[in-house]
Short mmCIF file of C-alpha atoms and ligand atoms in Angstrom, two decimals:
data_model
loop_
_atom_site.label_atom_id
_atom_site.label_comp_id
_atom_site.label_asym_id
_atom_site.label_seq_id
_atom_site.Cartn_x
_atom_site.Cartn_y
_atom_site.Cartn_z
CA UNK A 1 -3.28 20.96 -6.60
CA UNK A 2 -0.14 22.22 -6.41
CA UNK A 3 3.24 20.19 -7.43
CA UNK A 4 4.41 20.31 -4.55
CA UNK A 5 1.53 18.47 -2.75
CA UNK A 6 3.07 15.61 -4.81
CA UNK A 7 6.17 15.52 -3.37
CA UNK A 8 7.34 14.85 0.70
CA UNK A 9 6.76 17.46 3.01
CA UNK A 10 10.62 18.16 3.27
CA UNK A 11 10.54 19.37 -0.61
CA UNK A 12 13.04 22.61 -1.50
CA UNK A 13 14.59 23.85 -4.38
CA UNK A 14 18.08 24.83 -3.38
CA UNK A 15 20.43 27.09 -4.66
CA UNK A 16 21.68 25.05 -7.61
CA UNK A 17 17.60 24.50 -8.69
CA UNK A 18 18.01 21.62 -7.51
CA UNK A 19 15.36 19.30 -6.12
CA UNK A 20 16.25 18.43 -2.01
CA UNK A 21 14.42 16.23 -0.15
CA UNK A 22 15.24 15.53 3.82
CA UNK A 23 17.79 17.89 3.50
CA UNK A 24 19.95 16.48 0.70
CA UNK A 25 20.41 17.24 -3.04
CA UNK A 26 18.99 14.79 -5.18
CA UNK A 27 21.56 15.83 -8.04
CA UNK A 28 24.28 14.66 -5.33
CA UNK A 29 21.82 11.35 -4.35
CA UNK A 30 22.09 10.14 -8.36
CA UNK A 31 25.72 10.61 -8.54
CA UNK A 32 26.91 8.87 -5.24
CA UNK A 33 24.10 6.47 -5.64
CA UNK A 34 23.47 5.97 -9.17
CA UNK A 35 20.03 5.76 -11.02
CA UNK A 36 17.48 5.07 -10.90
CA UNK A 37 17.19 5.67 -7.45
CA UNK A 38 14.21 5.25 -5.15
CA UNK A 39 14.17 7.72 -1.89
CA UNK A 40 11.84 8.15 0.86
CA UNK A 41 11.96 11.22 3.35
CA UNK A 42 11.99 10.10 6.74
CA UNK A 43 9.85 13.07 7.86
CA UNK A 44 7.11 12.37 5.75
CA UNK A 45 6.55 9.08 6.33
CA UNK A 46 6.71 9.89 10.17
CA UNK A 47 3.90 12.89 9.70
CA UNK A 48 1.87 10.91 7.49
CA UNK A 49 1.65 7.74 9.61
CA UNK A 50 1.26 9.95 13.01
CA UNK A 51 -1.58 11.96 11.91
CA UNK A 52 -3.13 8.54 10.46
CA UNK A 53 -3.37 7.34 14.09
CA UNK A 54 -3.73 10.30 15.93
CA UNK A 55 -7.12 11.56 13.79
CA UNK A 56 -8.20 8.02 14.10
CA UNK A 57 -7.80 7.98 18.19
CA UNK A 58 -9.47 11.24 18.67
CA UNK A 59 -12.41 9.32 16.31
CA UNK A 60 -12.84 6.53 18.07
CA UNK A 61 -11.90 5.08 21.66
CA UNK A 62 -10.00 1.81 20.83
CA UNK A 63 -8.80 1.99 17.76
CA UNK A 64 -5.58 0.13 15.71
CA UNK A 65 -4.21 1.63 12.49
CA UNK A 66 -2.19 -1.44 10.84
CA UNK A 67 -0.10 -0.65 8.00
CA UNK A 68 -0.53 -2.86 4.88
CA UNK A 69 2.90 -4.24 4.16
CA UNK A 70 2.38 -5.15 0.51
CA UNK A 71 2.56 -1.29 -0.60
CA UNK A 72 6.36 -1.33 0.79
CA UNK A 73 7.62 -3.07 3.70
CA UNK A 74 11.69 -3.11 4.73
CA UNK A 75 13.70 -3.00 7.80
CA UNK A 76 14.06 0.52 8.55
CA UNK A 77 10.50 0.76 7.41
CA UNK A 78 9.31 -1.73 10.22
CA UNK A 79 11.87 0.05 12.86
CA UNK A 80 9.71 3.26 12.30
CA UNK A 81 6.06 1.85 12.10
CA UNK A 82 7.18 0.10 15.21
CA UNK A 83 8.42 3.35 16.84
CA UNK A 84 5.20 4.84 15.86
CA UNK A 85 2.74 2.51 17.47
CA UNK A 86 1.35 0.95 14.51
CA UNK A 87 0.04 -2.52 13.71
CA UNK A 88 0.23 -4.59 10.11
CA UNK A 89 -1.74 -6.77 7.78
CA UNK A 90 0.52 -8.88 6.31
CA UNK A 91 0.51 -12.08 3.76
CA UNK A 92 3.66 -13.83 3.62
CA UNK A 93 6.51 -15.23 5.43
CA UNK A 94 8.91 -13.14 4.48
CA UNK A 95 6.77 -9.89 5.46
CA UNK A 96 6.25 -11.44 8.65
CA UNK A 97 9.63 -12.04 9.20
CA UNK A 98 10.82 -8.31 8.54
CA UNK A 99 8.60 -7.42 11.36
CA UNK A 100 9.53 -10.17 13.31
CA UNK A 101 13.06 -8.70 13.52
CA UNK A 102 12.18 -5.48 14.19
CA UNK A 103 10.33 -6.97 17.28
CA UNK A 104 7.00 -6.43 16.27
CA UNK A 105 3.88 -7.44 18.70
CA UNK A 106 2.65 -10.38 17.37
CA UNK A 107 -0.59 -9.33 19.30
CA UNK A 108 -0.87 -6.58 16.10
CA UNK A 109 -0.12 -8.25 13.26
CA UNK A 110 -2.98 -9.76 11.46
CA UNK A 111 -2.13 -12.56 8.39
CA UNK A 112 -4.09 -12.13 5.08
CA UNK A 113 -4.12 -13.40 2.20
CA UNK A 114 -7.01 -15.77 -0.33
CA UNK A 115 -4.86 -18.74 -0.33
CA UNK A 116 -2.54 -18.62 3.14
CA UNK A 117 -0.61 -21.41 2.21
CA UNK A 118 0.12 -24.23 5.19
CA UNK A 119 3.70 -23.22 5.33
CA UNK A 120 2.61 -19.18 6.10
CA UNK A 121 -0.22 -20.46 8.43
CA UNK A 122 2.64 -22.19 10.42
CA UNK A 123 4.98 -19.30 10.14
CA UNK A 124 2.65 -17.26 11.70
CA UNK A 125 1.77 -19.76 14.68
CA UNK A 126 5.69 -19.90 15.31
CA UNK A 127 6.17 -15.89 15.36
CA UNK A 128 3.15 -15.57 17.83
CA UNK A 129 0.31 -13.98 15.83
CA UNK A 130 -2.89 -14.80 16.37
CA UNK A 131 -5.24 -12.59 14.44
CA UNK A 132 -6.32 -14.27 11.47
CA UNK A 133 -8.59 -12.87 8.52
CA UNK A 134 -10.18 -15.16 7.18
CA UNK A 135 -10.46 -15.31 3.24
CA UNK A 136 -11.96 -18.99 2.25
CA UNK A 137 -12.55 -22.16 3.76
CA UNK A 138 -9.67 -24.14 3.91
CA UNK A 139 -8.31 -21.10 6.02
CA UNK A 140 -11.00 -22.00 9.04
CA UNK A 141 -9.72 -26.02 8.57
CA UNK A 142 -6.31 -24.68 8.06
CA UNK A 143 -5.74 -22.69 11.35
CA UNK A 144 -8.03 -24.68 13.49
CA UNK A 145 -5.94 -27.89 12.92
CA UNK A 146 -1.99 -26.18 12.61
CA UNK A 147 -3.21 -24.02 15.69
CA UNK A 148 -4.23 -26.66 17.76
CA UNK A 149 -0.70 -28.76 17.20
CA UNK A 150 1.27 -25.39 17.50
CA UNK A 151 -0.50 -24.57 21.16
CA UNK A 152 -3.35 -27.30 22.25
CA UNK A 153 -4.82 -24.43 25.19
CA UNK A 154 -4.91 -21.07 22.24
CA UNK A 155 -7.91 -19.74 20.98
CA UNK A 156 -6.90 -18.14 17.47
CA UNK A 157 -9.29 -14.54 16.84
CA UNK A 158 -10.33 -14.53 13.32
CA UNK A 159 -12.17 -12.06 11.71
CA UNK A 160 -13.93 -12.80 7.97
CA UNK A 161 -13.41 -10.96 5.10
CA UNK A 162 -16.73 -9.75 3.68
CA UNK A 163 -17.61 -9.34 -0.37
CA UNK A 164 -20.73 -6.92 0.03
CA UNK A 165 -21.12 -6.63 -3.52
CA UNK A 166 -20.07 -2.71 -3.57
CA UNK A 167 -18.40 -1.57 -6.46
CA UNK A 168 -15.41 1.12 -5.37
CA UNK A 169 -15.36 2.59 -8.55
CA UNK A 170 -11.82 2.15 -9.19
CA UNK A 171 -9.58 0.31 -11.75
CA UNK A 172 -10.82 -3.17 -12.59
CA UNK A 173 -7.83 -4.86 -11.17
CA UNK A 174 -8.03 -2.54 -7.71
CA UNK A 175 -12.08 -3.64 -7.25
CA UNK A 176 -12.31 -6.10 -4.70
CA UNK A 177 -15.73 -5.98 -3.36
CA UNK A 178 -17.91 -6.73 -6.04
CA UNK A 179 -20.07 -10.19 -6.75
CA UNK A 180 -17.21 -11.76 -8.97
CA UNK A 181 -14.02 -11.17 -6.65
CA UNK A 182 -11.47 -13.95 -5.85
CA UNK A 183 -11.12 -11.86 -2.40
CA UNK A 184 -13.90 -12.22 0.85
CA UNK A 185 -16.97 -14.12 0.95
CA UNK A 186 -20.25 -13.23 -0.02
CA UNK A 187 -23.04 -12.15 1.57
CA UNK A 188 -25.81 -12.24 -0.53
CA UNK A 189 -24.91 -16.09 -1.85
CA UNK A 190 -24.34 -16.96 1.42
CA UNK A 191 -20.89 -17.86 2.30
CA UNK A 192 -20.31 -15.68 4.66
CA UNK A 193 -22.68 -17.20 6.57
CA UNK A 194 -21.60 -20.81 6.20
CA UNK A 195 -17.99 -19.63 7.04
CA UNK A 196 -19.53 -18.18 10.24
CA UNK A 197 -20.97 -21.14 11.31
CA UNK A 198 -17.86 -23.75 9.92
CA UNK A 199 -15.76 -21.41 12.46
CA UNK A 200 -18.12 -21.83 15.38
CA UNK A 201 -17.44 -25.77 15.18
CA UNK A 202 -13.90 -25.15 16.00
CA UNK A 203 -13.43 -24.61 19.84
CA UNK A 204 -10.33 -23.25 19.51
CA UNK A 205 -10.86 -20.25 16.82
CA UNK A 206 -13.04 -17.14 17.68
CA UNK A 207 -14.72 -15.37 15.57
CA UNK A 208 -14.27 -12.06 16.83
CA UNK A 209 -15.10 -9.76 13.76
CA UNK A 210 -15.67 -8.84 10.30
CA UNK A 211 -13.36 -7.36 7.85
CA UNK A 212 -14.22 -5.47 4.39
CA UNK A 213 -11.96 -3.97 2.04
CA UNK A 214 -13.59 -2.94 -1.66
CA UNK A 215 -10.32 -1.85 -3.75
CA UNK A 216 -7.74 0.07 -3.77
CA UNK A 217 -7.41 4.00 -4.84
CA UNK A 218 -10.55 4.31 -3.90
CA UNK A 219 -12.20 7.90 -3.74
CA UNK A 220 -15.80 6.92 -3.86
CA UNK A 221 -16.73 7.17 0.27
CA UNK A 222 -20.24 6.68 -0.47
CA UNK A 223 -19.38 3.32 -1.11
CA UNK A 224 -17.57 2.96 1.72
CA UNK A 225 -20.28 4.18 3.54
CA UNK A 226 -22.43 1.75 1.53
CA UNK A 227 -20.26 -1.73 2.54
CA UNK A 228 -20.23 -0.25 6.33
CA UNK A 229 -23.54 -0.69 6.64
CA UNK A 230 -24.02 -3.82 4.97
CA UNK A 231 -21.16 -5.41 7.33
CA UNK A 232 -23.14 -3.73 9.81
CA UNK A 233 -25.91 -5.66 8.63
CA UNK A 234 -24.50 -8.79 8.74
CA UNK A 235 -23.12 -8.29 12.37
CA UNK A 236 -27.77 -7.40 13.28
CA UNK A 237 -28.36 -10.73 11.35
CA UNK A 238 -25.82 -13.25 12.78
CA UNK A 239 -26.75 -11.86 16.48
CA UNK A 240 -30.28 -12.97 15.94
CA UNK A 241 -29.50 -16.16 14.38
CA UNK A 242 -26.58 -17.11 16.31
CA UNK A 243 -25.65 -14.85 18.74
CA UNK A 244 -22.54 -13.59 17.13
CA UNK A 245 -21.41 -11.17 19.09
CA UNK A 246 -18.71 -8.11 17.16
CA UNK A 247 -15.95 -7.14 18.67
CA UNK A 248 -13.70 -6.06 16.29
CA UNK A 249 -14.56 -3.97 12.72
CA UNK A 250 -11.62 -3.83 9.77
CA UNK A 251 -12.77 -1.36 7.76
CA UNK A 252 -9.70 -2.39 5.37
CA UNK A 253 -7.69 0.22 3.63
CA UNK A 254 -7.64 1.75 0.12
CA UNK A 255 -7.59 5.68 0.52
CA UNK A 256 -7.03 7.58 -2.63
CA UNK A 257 -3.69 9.21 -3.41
CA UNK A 258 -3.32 12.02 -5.75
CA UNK A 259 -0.33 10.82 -8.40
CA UNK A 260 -0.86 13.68 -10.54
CA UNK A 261 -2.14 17.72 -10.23
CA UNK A 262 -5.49 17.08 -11.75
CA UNK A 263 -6.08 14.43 -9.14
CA UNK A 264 -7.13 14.94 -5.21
CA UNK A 265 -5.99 12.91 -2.01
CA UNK A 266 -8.67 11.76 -0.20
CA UNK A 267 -8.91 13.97 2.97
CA UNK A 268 -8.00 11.17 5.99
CA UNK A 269 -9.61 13.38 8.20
CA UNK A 270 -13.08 14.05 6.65
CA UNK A 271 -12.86 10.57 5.93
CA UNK A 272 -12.26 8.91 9.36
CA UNK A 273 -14.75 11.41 11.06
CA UNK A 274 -17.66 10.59 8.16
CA UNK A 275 -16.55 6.97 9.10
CA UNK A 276 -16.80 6.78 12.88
CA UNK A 277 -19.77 9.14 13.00
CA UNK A 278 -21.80 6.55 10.64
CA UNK A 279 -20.17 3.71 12.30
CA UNK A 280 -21.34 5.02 15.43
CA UNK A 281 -25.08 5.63 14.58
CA UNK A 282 -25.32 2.37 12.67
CA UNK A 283 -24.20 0.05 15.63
CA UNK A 284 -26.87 2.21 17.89
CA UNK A 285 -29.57 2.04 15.17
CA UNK A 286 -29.07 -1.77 15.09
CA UNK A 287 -28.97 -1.85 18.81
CA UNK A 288 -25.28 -3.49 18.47
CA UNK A 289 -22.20 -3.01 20.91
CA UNK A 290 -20.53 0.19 20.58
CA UNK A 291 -17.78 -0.85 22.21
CA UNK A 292 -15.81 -2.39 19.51
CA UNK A 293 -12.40 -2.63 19.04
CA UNK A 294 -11.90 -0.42 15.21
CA UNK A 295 -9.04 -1.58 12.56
CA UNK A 296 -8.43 0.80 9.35
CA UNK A 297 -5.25 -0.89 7.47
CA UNK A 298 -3.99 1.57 5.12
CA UNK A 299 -1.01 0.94 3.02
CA UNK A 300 -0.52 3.73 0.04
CA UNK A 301 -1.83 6.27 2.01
CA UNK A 302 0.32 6.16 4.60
CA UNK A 303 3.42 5.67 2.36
CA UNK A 304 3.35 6.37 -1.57
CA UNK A 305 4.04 9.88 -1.03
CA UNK A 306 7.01 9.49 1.05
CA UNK A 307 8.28 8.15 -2.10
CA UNK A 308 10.13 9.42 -4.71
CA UNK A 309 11.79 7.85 -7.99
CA UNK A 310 14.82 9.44 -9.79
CA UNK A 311 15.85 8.47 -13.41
CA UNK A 312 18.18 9.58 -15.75
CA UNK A 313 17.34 10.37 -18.98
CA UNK A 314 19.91 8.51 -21.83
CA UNK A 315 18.31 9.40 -25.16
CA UNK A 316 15.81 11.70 -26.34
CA UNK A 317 14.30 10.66 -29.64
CA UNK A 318 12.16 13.42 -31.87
CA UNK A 319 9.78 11.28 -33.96
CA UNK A 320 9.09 14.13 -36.88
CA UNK A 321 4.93 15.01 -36.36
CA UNK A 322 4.56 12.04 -34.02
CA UNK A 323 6.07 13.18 -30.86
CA UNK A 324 9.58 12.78 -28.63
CA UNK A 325 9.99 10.10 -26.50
CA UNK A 326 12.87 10.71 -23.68
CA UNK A 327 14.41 7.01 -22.54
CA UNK A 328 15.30 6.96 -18.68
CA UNK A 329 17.23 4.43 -16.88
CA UNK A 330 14.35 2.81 -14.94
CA UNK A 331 10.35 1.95 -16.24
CA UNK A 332 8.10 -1.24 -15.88
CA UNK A 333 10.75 -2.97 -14.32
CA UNK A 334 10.66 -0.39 -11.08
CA UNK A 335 7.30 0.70 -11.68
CA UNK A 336 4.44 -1.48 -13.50
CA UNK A 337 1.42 0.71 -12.47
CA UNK A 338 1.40 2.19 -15.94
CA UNK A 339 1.15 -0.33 -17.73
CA UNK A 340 -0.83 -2.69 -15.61
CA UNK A 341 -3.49 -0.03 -14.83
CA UNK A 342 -2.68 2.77 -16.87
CA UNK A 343 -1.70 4.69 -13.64
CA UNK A 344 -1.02 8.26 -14.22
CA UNK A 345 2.36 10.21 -12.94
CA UNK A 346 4.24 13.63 -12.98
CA UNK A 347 7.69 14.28 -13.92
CA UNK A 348 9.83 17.00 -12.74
CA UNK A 349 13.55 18.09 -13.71
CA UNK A 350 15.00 17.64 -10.49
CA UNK A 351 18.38 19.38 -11.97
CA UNK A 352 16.83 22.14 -12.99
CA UNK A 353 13.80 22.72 -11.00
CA UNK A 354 12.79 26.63 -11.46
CA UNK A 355 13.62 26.28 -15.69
CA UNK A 356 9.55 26.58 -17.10
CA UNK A 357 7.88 23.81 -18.43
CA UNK A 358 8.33 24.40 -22.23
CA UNK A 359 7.18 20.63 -24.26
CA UNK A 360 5.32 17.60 -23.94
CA UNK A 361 7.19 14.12 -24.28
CA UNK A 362 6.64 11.23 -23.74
CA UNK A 363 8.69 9.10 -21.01
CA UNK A 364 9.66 5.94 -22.10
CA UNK A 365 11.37 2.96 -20.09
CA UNK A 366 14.40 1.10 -21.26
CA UNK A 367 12.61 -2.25 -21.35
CA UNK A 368 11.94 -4.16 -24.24
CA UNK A 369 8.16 -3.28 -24.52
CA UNK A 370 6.25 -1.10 -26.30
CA UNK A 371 3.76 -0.59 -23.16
CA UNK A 372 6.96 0.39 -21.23
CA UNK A 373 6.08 4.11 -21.05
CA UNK A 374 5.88 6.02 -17.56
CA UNK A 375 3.85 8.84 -19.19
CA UNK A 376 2.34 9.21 -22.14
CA UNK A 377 2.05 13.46 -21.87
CA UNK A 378 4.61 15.08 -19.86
CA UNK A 379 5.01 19.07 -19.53
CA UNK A 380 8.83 19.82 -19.10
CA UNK A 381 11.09 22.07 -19.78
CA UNK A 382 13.64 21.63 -22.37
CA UNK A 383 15.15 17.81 -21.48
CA UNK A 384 18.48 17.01 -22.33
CA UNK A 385 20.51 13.81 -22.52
CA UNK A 386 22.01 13.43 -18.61
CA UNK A 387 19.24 15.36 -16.88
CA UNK A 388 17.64 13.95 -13.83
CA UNK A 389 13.37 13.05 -13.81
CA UNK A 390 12.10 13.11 -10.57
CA UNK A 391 8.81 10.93 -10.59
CA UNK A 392 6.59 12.14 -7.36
CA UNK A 393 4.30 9.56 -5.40
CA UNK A 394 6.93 6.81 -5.85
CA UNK A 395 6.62 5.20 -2.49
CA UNK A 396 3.67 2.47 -2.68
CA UNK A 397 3.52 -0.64 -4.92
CA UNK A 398 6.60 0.24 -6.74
CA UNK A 399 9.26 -1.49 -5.62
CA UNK A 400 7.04 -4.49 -4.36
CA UNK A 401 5.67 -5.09 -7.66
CA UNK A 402 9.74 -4.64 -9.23
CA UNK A 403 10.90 -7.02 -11.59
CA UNK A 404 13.97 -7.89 -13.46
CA UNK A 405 12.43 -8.02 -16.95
CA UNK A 406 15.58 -7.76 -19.34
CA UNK A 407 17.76 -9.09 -16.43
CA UNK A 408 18.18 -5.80 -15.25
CA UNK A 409 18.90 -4.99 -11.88
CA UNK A 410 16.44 -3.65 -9.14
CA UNK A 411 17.09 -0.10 -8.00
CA UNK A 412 18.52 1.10 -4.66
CA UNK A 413 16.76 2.53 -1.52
CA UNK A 414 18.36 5.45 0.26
CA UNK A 415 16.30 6.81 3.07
CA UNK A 416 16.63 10.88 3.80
CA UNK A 417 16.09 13.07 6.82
CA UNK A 418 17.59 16.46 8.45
CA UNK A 419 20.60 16.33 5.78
CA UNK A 420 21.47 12.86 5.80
CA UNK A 421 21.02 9.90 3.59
CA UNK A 422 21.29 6.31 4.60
CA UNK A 423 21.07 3.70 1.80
CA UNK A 424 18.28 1.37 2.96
CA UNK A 425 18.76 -1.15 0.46
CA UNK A 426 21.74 -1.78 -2.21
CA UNK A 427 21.20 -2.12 -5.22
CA UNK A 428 20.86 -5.71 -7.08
CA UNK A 429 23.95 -6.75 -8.64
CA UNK A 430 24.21 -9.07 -11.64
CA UNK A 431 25.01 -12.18 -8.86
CA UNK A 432 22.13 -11.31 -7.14
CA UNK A 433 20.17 -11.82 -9.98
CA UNK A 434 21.88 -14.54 -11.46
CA UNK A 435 22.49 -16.85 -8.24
CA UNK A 436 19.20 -18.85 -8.27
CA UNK A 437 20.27 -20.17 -11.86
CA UNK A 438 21.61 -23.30 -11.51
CA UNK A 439 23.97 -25.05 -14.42
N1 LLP B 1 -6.18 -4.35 2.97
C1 LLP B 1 -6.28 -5.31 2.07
C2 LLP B 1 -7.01 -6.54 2.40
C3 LLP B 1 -5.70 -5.15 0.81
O1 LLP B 1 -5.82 -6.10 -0.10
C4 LLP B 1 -4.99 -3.96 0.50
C5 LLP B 1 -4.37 -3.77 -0.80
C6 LLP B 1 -4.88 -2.99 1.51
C7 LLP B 1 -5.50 -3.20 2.73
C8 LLP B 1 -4.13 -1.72 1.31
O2 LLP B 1 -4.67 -0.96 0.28
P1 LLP B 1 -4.13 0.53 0.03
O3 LLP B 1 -4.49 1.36 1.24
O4 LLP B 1 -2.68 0.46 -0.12
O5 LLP B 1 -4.82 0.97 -1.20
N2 LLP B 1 -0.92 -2.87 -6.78
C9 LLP B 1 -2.01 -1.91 -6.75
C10 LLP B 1 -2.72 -1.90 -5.42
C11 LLP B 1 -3.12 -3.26 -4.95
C12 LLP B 1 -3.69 -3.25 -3.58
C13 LLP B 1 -3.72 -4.60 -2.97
N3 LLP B 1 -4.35 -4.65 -1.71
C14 LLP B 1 -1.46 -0.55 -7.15
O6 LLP B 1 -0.32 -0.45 -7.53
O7 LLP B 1 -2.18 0.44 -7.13
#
């Protein structure tokens, strides 16, 4: 694929061969905002959510896109997806309480997680949601008995995560559907089916559906396919044995991104038709309701490439028949996925965008790790001390997964569209790290 199917839609070289995004210079971004510097472009984020729900709607009749909040979630973020018409899957207090400000439906939001902890379970009661997926036991006891003190007349809507024992073929720490997962409950050992009927005890929870979601990145459909029809399954079974009726399907998230030009995106649209066309046969085949209510909850495919990450480069170092390493400003402590799943990336010169790609380096972070390098082969042209790396694909699990390894400071957020840019988020100042210490 082309580079530029890396970066947001709004991508230009300007005049200077410069890299602009929503209008603005990035060379200008770095110096008024300083490095490194995360951006998103308004406009993609917009086109990519839109289409998300739109090709989904013309799919399927009543149908709720929810955006994952754990691949990036912040104000202006949850002004937009609210705009937008979107839904979320969220698993902690503070997520729900971004969305909560923006004046989220509660009616939309659905609370995950594989150990809710009392404290989120009651957070969620008190900010009105009452979708529920349901990842282990102690969740059914859990909800039933906070739910019941938080609103004696509600009846909660839970839907159970399935493990149908489907590998997604993707990393090892991104496969969550497989026998030996910490995430769902089985359905071959049985626990599914105990969960089922633990729920049914409770008059005031509802078990309303079934959720699935195999890993993350995935690219492997057939195996989505595959876990469809074994939820599918499950929904046939439980009717005959105890009338469970399905009302709702979460066919969980996980669509592949493309984070370098050797790899693909996986095409939303041949995916959500392949989906709903199975989906539809295999609730007729098994003689089930077709008129269920259908949840996809995306979170880096909606998002990640909205995102871009800007560095600046503060050393190069020529190892003699080894190779050269150029040190940016940023690495594991803005972005871990290298390191903790060897995640590939792309770097571009974003000050000197046309100049041809003349050496490999590698791109090293400034933390004190030997594992802290953002790419081990990168084509560029001729880098020099002060240039500016752009690093594509920069808006999922990035930030989210930020630490301050080092002590150093988390990077700032400006958000760009039609020639403006609005810093979403400062940047972390040495107080702001410091002021949980106490003497
Ligand atoms: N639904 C559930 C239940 C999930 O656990 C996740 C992601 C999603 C939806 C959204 O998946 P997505 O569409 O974003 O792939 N830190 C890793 C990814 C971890 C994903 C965790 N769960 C990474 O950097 O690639």
């Amino acid at each position: 694929m082309a580079r530029w199917q890396l970066l947001p839609h709004t991508a230009r070289v300007n005049a200077l061969q410069h890299l602009e995004l929503g209008g603005c210079d990035v060379v200008s971004l770095a110096e008024q905002f300083g490095t490194p510097l995360y951006l998103y472009d308004e406009a993609t984020l917009r086109v990519q959510a839109t289409d998300a729900l739109n090709l989904l709607r013309a799919q399927w009749n009543d149908a709720t896109l929810l955006y994952a909040t754990k691949a990036y979630w912040a104000p202006f973020l949850a002004r937009l997806y609210r705009e937008l018409g979107l839904g979320l899957d969220v698993t902690s207090e503070a997520e729900i309480l971004i969305a909560q400000h923006a004046g989220f439906d509660p009616e939309i939001i659905y609370l995950h997680g594989n150990n809710k902890t009392p404290a989120e379970i009651r957070a969620a009661l008190a900010s009105g949601i009452t979708h529920f997926v349901v990842d282990n036991f102690e969740d059914i006891a859990r909800i039933a008995e906070f739910g019941a003190a938080h609103a004696p007349s509600r009846i909660y809507r839970l839907l159970l995560r399935l493990s149908p024992n489907i590998d997604a073929h993707t990393h090892r720490y991104m496969t969550t559907g497989v026998a030996d997962s910490k995430f769902g409950l089985g359905i071959q050992n049985g626990m599914a089916e105990r969960a089922a009927r633990a729920i049914a005890v409770h008059a005031n929870l509802d078990l309303v559906g079934l959720h699935f979601h195999i890993g993350s990145q995935v690219f492997d459909t057939d195996a989505l396919r595959e876990a469809l029809a074994a939820v599918l399954d499950v929904a046939a079974d439980w009717r005959a044995k105890f009338a469970f009726d399905l009302r709702e399907l979460n066919i969980g998230g996980g669509w592949g991104v493309a984070y370098d030009q050797a790899q693909t995106t996986l095409d939303m649209d041949a995916f959500l038709r392949n989906t709903t066309r199975a989906l539809r046969a295999g609730l007729r085949a098994r003689g089930l309701n077709e008129q269920i209510k259908l949840i996809a909850e995306p979170g880096r495919g909606l998002i990640a490439r909205a995102g871009v990450a800007l560095y600046r480069v503060g050393s190069v170092k020529e190892l003699p028949n080894v190779r050269t390493y150029i040190a940016i400003d940023g690495g594991m402590g803005d972005n871990v996925r290298p390191a903790l799943y060897n995640a590939s990336y792309q770097a571009l010169l974003a000050n000197r965008m046309e100049e041809r790609d003349a050496r490999e380096y590698a791109i090293a972070g400034r933390y004190c790790e030997q594992g802290d390098v953002l790419i081990e082969r990168a084509r560029l042209p001729e880098t020099r001390i002060g240039d500016l790396l752009a690093i594509p694909v920069a808006g999922a699990y990035q930030l989210p997964m930020a630490s301050n390894y080092n002590l150093i400071p988390r990077p700032a957020v400006v958000l760009v569209g039609d020639g403006h840019a609005r810093l979403t988020r400062r940047r972390e100042s040495l107080e702001d790290m410091l002021a949980c210490d106490l003497e």
